[in-house]
XYZ file of C-alpha atoms in Angstrom:
126
model
C -5.280 47.905 -78.496
C -3.410 51.159 -78.057
C -3.296 54.289 -80.145
C 0.125 55.791 -80.830
C 1.140 58.139 -78.050
C -1.727 57.264 -75.737
C -2.902 54.595 -73.360
C -5.012 51.578 -74.275
C -8.372 52.228 -75.927
C -9.684 48.660 -75.715
C -9.011 45.384 -73.966
C -9.818 41.959 -75.356
C -9.661 38.473 -73.932
C -9.594 35.660 -76.481
C -10.687 32.127 -75.729
C -10.531 29.367 -78.284
C -13.358 26.887 -78.079
C -14.734 23.718 -79.567
C -18.205 24.982 -78.700
C -19.617 27.998 -76.843
C -23.102 28.971 -75.729
C -24.257 32.282 -74.263
C -27.645 33.070 -72.781
C -28.833 36.386 -74.251
C -32.331 36.489 -72.769
C -33.585 34.877 -69.561
C -36.622 32.652 -69.447
C -39.860 34.467 -68.735
C -43.317 33.309 -67.802
C -44.398 32.921 -71.438
C -41.088 32.188 -73.155
C -37.981 30.091 -72.840
C -34.489 31.470 -72.422
C -32.718 32.447 -75.646
C -29.139 31.452 -76.445
C -26.546 32.061 -79.133
C -24.151 29.240 -79.882
C -21.060 28.624 -81.973
C -19.074 25.540 -82.778
C -15.292 25.513 -83.087
C -13.796 28.967 -83.107
C -13.116 31.803 -80.727
C -14.934 33.750 -78.024
C -13.847 37.396 -77.892
C -14.602 39.464 -74.797
C -14.239 43.206 -75.514
C -14.180 46.408 -73.453
C -13.642 49.882 -74.925
C -11.933 52.649 -72.950
C -12.257 56.426 -73.116
C -10.591 57.685 -76.282
C -11.705 54.719 -78.407
C -13.032 55.711 -81.828
C -14.160 53.992 -85.013
C -10.609 54.460 -86.323
C -9.301 51.562 -84.201
C -11.761 49.013 -85.571
C -10.073 48.036 -88.879
C -6.763 47.211 -87.170
C -8.548 45.475 -84.294
C -10.584 43.289 -86.660
C -7.487 42.400 -88.690
C -5.528 41.481 -85.567
C -8.308 39.395 -84.031
C -9.124 37.490 -87.213
C -5.523 36.805 -88.232
C -3.997 35.935 -84.856
C -2.741 32.336 -84.903
C -4.400 31.145 -81.724
C -6.319 28.099 -82.932
C -4.923 24.629 -83.489
C -5.813 22.947 -86.786
C -6.524 19.235 -87.140
C -2.876 18.774 -88.150
C -1.633 20.494 -84.980
C -0.509 23.664 -86.740
C -1.409 27.019 -85.153
C -3.752 28.916 -87.482
C -6.104 31.884 -87.399
C -9.844 31.483 -86.928
C -10.188 32.318 -90.637
C -8.027 29.352 -91.619
C -9.927 26.754 -89.563
C -12.633 27.829 -90.630
C -14.140 28.812 -87.321
C -16.906 30.858 -85.767
C -16.757 33.924 -83.538
C -18.797 34.870 -80.503
C -18.131 38.500 -79.532
C -19.213 39.462 -76.018
C -19.178 43.005 -74.608
C -17.547 42.800 -71.190
C -17.260 46.094 -69.289
C -15.622 44.415 -66.295
C -12.398 44.084 -68.324
C -11.931 47.815 -67.787
C -12.195 47.689 -64.023
C -9.466 48.432 -61.524
C -9.533 47.145 -57.985
C -9.466 49.809 -55.310
C -9.570 48.168 -51.945
C -12.407 45.674 -52.109
C -14.351 47.554 -54.791
C -14.009 47.834 -58.556
C -13.826 51.170 -60.350
C -14.595 51.710 -64.026
C -13.511 55.334 -64.522
C -11.588 54.573 -67.725
C -14.459 52.781 -69.509
C -16.199 54.484 -72.401
C -19.864 55.453 -71.932
C -22.438 52.667 -72.380
C -23.868 54.330 -75.490
C -20.480 54.780 -77.186
C -19.381 51.299 -76.129
C -22.514 49.739 -77.619
C -22.026 51.685 -80.854
C -18.384 50.534 -81.165
C -19.363 46.959 -80.258
C -22.015 46.905 -82.991
C -19.579 48.368 -85.521
C -16.978 45.762 -84.525
C -19.494 42.928 -84.971
C -20.567 44.316 -88.337
C -16.894 44.597 -89.429
C -16.082 40.916 -88.901
């Protein structure tokens, strides 16, 4: 996603899936690991860059939900809304990294606090 007259303010990677499972809490001495799981749909990995604001979210949500990435039972390319399908949205700060030598730098990423706030707003918007 880019704002007019500026560089990108977010990067997404979309992956269609028949099923996806993500561990959200590791197993501990007194409890089992916790997972979230979806059936057919799309996994969205998201990273917000400096300059990202709440203003980008409506267009981002519309684009992500209406993009014809999924294949229907009839073979036609449809949006996740037309399947119907599920979404798993994963914050992924490494999408904002740039390789410098053998190390990664994340100078363009938004702060953790602002990124978490935008991520939560994005999840609430879908």
